[in-house]
CSV table of C-alpha atoms and ligand atoms in Angstrom, one decimal:
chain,number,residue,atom,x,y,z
A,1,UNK,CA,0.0,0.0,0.0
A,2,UNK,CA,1.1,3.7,-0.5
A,3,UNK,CA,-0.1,6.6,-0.4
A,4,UNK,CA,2.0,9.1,-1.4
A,5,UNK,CA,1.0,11.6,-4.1
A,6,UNK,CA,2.6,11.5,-7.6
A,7,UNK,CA,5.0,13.9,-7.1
A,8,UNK,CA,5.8,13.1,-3.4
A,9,UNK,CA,8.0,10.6,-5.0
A,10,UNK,CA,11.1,12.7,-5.7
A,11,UNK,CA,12.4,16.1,-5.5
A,12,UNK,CA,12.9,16.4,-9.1
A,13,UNK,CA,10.2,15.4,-10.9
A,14,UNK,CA,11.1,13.7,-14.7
A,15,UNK,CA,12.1,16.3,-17.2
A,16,UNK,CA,10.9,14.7,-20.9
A,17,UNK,CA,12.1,17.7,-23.4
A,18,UNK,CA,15.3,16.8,-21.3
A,19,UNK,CA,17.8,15.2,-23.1
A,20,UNK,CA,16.9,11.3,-23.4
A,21,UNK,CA,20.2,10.1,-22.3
A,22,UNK,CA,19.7,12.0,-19.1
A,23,UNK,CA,16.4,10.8,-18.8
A,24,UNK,CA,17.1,7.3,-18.9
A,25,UNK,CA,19.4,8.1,-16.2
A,26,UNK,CA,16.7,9.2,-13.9
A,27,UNK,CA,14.5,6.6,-15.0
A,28,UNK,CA,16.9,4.1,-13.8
A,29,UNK,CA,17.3,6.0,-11.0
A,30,UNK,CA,14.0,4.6,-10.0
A,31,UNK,CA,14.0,0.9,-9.1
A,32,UNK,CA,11.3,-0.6,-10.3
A,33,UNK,CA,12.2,-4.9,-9.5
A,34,UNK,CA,9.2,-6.6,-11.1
A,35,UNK,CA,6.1,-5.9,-9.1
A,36,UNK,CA,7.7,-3.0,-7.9
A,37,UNK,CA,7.0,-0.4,-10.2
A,38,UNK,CA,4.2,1.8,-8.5
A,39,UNK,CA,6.9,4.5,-7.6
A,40,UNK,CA,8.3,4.5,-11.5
A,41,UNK,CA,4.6,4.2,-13.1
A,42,UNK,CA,3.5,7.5,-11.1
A,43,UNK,CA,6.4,9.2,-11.9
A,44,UNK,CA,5.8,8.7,-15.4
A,45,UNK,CA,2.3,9.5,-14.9
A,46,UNK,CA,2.6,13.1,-13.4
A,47,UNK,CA,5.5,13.8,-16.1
A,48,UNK,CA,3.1,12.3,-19.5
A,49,UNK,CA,0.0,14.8,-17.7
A,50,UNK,CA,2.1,17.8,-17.4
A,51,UNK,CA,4.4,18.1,-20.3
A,52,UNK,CA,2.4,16.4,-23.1
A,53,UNK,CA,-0.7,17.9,-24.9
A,54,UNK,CA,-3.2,16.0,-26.8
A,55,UNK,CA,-2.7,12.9,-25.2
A,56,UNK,CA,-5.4,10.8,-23.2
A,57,UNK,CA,-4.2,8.8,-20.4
A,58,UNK,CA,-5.0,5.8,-18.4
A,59,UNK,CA,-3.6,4.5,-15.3
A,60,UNK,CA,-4.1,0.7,-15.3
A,61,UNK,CA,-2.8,-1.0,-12.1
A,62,UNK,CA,1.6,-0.3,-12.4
A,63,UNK,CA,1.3,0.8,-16.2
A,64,UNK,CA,0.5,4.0,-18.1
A,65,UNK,CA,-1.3,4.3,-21.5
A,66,UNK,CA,-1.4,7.4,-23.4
A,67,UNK,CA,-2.7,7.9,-27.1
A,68,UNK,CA,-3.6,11.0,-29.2
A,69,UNK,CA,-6.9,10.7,-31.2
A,70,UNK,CA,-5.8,13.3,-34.1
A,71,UNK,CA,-7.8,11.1,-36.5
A,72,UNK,CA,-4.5,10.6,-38.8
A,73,UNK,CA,-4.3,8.0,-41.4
A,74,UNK,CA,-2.3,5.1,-39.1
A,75,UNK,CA,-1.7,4.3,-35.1
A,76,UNK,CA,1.9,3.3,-33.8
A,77,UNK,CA,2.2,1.9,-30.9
A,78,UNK,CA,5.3,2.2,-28.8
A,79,UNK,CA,5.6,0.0,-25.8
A,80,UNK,CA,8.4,-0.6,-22.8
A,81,UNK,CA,8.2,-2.3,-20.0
A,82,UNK,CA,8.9,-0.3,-16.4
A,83,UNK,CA,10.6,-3.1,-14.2
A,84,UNK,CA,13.8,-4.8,-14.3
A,85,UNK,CA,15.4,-7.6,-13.0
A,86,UNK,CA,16.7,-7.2,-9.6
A,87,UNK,CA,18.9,-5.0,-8.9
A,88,UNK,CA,23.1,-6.6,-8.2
A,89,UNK,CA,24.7,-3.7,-6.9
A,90,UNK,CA,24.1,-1.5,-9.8
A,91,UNK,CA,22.5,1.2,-8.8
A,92,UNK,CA,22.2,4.5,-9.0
A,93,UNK,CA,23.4,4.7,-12.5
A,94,UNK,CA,27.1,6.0,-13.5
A,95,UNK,CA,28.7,7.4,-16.5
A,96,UNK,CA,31.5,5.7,-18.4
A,97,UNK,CA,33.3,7.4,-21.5
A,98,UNK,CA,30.4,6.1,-23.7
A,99,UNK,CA,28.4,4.6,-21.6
A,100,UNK,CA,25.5,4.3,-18.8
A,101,UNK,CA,25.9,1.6,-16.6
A,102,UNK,CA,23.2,0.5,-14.1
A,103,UNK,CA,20.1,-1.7,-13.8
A,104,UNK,CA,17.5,-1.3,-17.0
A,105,UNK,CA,20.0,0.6,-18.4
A,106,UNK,CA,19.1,-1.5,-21.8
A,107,UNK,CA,16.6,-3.8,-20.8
A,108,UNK,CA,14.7,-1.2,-21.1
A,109,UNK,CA,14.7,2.3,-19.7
A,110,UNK,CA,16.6,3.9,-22.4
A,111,UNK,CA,13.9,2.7,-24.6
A,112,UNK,CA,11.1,4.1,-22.4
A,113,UNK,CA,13.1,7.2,-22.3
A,114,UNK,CA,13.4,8.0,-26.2
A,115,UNK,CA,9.5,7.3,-26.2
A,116,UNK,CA,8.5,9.7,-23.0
A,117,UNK,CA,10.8,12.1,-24.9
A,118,UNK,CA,9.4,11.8,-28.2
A,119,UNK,CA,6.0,12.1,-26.6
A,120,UNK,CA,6.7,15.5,-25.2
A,121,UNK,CA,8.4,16.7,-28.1
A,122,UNK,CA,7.1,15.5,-31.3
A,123,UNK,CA,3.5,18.2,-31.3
A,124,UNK,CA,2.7,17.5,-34.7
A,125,UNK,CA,3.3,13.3,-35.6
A,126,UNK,CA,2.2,12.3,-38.6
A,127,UNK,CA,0.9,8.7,-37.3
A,128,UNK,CA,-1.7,8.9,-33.9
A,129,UNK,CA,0.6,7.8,-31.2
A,130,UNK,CA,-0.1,5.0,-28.4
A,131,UNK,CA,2.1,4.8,-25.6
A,132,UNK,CA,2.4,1.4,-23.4
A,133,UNK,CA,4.2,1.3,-20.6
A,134,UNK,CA,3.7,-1.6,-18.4
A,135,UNK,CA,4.9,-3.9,-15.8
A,136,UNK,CA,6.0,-7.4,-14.8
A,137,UNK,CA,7.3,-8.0,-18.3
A,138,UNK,CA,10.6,-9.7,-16.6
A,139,UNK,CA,8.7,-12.3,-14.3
A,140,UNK,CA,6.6,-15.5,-15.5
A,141,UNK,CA,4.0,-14.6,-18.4
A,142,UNK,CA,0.7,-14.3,-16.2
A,143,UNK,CA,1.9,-12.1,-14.4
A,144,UNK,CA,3.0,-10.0,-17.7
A,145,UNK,CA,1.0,-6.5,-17.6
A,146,UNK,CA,0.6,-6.5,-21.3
A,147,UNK,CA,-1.5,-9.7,-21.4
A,148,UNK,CA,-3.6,-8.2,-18.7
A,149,UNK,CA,-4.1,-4.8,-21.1
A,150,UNK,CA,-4.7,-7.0,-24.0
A,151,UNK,CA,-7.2,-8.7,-22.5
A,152,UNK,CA,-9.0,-5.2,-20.3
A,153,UNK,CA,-8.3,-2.3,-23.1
A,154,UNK,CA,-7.9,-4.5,-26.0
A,155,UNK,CA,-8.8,-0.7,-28.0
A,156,UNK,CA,-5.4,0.5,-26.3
A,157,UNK,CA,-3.7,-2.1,-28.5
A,158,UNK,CA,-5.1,-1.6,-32.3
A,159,UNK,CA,-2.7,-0.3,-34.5
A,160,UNK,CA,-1.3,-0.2,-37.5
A,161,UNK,CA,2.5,-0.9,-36.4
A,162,UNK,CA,3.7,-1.8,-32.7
A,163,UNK,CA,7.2,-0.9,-32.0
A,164,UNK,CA,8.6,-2.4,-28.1
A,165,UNK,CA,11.5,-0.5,-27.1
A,166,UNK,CA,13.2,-3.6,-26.0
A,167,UNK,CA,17.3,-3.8,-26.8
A,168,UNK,CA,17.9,-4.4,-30.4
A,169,UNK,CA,21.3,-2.7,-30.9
A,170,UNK,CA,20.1,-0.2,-33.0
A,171,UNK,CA,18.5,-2.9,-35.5
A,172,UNK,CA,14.9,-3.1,-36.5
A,173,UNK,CA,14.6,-6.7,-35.3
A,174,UNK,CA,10.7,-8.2,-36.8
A,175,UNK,CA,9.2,-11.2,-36.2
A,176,UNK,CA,10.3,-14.6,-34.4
A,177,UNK,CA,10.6,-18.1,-34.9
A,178,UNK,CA,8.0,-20.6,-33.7
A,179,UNK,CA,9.3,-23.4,-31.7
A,180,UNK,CA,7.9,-27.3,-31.6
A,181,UNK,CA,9.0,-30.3,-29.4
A,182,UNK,CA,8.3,-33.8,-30.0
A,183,UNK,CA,9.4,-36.8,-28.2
A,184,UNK,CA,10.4,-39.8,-30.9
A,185,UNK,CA,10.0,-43.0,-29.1
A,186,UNK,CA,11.3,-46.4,-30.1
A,187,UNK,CA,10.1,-50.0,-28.8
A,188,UNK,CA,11.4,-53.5,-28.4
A,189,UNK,CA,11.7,-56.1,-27.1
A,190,UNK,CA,13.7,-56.7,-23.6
A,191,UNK,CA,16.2,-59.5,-22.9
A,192,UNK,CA,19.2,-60.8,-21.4
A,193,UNK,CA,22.4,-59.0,-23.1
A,194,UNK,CA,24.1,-62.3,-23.1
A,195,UNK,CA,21.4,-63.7,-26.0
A,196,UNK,CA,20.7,-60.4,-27.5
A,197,UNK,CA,19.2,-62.2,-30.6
A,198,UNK,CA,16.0,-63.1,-28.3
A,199,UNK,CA,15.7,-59.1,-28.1
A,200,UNK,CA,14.8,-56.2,-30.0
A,201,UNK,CA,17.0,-53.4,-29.6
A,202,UNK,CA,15.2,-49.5,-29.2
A,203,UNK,CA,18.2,-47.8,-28.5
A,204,UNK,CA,19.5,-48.8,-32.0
A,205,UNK,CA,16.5,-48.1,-33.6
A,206,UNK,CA,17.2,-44.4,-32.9
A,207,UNK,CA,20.7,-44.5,-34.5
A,208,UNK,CA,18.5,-43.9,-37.8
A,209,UNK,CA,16.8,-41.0,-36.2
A,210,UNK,CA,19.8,-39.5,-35.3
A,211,UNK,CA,21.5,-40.3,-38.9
A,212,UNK,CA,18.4,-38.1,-40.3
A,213,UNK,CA,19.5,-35.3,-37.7
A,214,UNK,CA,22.6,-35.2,-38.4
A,215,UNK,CA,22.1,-35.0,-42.3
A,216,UNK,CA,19.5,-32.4,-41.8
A,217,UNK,CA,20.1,-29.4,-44.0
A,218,UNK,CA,18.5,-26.7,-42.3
A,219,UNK,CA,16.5,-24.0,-44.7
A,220,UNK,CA,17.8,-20.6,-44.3
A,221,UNK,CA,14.7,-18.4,-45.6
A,222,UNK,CA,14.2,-14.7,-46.5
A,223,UNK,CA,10.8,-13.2,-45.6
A,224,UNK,CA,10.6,-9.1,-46.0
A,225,UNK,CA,14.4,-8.5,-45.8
A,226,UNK,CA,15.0,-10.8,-42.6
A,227,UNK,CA,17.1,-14.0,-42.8
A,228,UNK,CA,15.5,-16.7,-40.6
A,229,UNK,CA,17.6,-19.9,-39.7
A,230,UNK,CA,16.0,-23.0,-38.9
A,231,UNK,CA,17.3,-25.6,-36.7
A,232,UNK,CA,16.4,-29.2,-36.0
A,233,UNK,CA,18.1,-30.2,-32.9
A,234,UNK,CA,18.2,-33.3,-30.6
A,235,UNK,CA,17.8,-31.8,-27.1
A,236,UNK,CA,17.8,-35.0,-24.6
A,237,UNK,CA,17.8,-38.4,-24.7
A,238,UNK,CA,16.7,-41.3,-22.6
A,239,UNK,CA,16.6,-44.9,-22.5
A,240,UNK,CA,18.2,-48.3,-20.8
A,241,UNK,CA,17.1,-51.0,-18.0
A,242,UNK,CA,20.6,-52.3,-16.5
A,243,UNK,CA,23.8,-53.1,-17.8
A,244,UNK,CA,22.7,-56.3,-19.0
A,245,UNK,CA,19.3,-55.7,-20.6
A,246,UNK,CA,18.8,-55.2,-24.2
A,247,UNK,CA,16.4,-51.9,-23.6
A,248,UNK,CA,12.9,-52.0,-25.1
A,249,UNK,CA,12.1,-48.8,-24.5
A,250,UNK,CA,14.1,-45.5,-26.2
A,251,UNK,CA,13.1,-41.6,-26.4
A,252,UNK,CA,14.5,-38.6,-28.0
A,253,UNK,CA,13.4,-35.2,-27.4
A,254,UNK,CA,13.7,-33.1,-30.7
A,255,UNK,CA,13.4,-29.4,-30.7
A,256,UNK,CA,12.1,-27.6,-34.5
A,257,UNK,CA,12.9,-23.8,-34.3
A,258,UNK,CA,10.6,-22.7,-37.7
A,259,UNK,CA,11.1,-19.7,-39.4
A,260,UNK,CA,7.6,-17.5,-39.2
A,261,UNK,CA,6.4,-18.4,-42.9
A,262,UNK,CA,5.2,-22.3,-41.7
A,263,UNK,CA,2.0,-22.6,-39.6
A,264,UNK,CA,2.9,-24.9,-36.2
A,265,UNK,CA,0.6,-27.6,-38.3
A,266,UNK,CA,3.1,-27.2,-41.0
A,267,UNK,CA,6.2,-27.5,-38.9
A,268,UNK,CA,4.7,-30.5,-37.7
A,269,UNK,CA,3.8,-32.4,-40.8
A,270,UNK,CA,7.7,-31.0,-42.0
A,271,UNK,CA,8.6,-32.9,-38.7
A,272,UNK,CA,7.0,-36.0,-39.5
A,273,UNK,CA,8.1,-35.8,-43.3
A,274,UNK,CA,12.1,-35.6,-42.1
A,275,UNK,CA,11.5,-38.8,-39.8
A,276,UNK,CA,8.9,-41.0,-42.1
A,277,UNK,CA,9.6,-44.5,-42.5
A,278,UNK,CA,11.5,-45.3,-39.5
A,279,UNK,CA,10.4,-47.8,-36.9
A,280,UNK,CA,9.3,-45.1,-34.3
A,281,UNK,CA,6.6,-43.4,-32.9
A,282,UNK,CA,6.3,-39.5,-32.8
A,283,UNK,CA,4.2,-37.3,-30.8
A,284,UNK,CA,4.0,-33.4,-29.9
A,285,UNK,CA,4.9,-32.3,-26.8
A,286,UNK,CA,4.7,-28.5,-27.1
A,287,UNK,CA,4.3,-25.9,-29.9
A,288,UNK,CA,4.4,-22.3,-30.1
A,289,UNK,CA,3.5,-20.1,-33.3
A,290,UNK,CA,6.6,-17.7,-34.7
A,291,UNK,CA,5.6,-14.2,-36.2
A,292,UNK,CA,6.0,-12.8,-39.3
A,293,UNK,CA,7.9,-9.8,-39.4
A,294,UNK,CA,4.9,-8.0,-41.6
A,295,UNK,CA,7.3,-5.2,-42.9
A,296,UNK,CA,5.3,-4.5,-46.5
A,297,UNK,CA,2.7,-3.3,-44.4
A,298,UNK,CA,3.4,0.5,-45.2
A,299,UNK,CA,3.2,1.7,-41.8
A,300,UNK,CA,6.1,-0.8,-40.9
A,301,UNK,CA,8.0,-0.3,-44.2
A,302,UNK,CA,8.4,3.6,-43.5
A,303,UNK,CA,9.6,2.6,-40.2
A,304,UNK,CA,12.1,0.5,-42.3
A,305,UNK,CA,12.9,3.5,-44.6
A,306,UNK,CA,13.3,5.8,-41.3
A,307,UNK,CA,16.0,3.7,-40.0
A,308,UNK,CA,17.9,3.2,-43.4
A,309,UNK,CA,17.0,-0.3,-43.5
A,310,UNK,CA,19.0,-1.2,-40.5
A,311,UNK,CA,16.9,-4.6,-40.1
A,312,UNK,CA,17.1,-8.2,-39.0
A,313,UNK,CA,15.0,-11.5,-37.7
A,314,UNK,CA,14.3,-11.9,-33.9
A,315,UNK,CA,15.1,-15.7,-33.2
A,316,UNK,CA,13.8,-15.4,-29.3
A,317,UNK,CA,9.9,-14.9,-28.1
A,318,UNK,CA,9.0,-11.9,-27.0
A,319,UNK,CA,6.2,-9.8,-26.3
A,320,UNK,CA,6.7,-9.0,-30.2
A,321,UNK,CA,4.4,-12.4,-30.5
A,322,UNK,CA,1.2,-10.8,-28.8
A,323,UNK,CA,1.0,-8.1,-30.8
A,324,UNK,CA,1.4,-10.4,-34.2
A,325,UNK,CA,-1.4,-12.5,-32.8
A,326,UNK,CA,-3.4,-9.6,-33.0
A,327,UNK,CA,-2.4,-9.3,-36.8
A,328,UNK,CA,-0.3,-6.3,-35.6
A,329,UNK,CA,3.2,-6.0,-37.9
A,330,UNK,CA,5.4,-5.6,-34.2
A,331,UNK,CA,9.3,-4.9,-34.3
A,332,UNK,CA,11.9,-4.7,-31.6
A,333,UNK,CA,13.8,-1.8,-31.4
A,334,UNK,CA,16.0,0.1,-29.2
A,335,UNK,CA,18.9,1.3,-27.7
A,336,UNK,CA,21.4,-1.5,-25.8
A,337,UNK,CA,23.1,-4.6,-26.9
A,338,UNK,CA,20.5,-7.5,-26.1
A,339,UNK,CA,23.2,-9.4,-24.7
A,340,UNK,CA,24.3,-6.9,-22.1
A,341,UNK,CA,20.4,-7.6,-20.6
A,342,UNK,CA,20.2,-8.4,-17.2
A,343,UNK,CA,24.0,-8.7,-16.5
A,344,UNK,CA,25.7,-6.9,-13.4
A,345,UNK,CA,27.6,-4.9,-15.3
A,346,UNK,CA,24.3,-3.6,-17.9
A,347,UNK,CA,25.0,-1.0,-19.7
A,348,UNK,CA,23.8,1.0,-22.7
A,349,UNK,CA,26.0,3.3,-25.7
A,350,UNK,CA,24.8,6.7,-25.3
A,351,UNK,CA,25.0,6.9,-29.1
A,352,UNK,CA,22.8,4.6,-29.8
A,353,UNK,CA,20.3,6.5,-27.5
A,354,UNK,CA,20.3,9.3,-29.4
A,355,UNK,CA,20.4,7.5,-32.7
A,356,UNK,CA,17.2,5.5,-32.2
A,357,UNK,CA,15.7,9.2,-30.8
A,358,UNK,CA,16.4,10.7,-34.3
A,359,UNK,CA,15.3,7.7,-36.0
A,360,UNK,CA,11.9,7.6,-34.5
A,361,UNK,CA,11.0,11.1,-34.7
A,362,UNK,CA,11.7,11.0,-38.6
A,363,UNK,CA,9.6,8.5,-38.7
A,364,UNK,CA,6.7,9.8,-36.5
A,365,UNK,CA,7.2,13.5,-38.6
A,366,UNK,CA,7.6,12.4,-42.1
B,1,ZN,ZN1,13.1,-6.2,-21.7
């Protein structure tokens, strides 16, 4: 419980026309540890009422919406989450040559800062404007406060183009990969290993499964500029009774990462296809749908344009995938390297701050 007032929160309240690299700084100044984030989501609050005009906003439990309703021809959305991982002795914030170092410093504060900036700064976009910022977006995926918008103020959500601030180095990342599990199982016939001809080996009845593995050749596929990889991988393996038993029993676990173009019913019949004719018996453990990038879509495409191209495939899930689901075109992109996420020692290139600033307001003003 709290119940401090907005601006009881600090002495300085957030400056958006401020500088965005500075801004990021005070918003990771905040801590804001998964289910934490009342403190940060007021904050942003007061600042989006007092230094934006035209802009309805919503308070929904720890996030903030905001959208302008100037009746243009197409709606961007631009969403961040508020909390972080916790916090290992990085806070407050420091400077570094080139650098910010601290907690959310890329995952994903300096994302939420270029869009709290732009929001304050750009009066006359040329796309209506929806602003997300939500919480638990680091924790298990219940908990996520974008499912819980998505399914209160599904409105909040329709647009023509969602863009999530998330670390993307600078690159337009679109889409993802599905993913699909299925356990391959081979039977025989048990016996003693000292008259192995009375048995039926299922352990060597996956040697041709994993032949077909290993002379797998993976399609590599382009879909709107993005090069997806596919992989078909063994990921575990299980079988034997006792050191003297010819097994009748033998299971392999086989992971299909799909590039976005094949349906999960299509990645499974591919699936099948790859192991057809051997003496085993395959089933699907667990499938999840990829997205496709949906960069023709010409709301997306002068997003493209804006950032001179600068574009690749998303291989992970990310929140990217709710927004496709809603037949949304949805694209990664911020400042930070991805890979400095949730380390000790996170930090984010002030240059690539004020690179996807200038990127993004081109794009919201042209
Ligand atoms: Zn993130």
């Amino acid at each position: 419980m709290h119940d401090h007032g907005p601006l009881a929160w600090s002495v300085v309240p957030l400056d958006l026309s401020a500088d965005p690299i500075a801004l990021t700084a005070a918003l990771v100044d905040i801590p804001s540890e998964s289910r934490h984030e009342t403190r940060i989501a007021d904050e942003v609050e007061a600042a989006l009422r007092e230094q934006t005009a035209g802009y309805e906003i919503v308070r929904d439990g720890d996030a903030v919406l905001a959208r302008t309703n100037f009746g243009l021809p197409s709606r961007v959305v631009l969403a961040g989450h508020l909390d972080t991982v916790p916090v290992a002795d990085n806070l407050p914030s420091r400077f570094d040559g080139d650098h910010l170092f601290g907690c959310g410093t890329s995952d994903m504060k300096s994302g939420d800062a270029v869009f709290l900036h732009l929001a304050a700064t750009v009066t006359e976009p040329t796309h209506d404007i929806t602003l997300v910022f939500y919480d638990c977006e680091e924790i298990e995926a219940s908990a996520n406060g974008l499912g819980r918008i998505q399914a209160q103020l599904p409105d909040w959500l329709q647009a023509d183009v969602a863009i999530l601030g998330e670390p993307s180095g600078g690159y337009i990342e679109a889409g993802c990969q599905g993913t699909l599990r299925v356990v391959i199982t081979a039977s025989g016939t048990r016996a003693h290993s000292a008259r192995s001809w009375l048995g039926d080996n299922a352990i060597h009845k996956l040697g041709a499964v994993l032949d077909r593995l290993s002379g797998y050749d993976a399609r590599i596929v382009d879909i709107d500029g993005c090069t997806y990889r596919e992989g078909l991988s063994a990921v575990k393996i299980e079988g034997g009774v006792a050191g003297n038993v010819i097994p009748d029993a033998a299971a392999l676990t086989v992971n299909f990462r799909f590039a976005p173009d094949r349906s999960p019913d299509d990645a499974l019949a591919h699936v099948r296809q790859v192991f057809d004719g051997l003496d085993v018996h395959l089933e699907q453990t667990d499938v999840a749908a990829g997205a496709l990038p949906g960069l023709r879509n010409p709301a997306a495409a002068a997003l493209v344009a804006a950032a001179d191209g600068m574009v690749r495939a998303k291989y992970g899930w990310t929140d990217v995938a709710r927004f496709a689901a809603l037949g949304i075109p949805a694209v990664n992109y911020g400042p930070g390297d991805p890979n400095m996420a949730h380390r000790r020692d996170e930090r984010v290139a002030v240059a690539q701050i004020t690179a996807v600033t200038d990127t993004l307001r081109r794009y919201l003003t042209t």
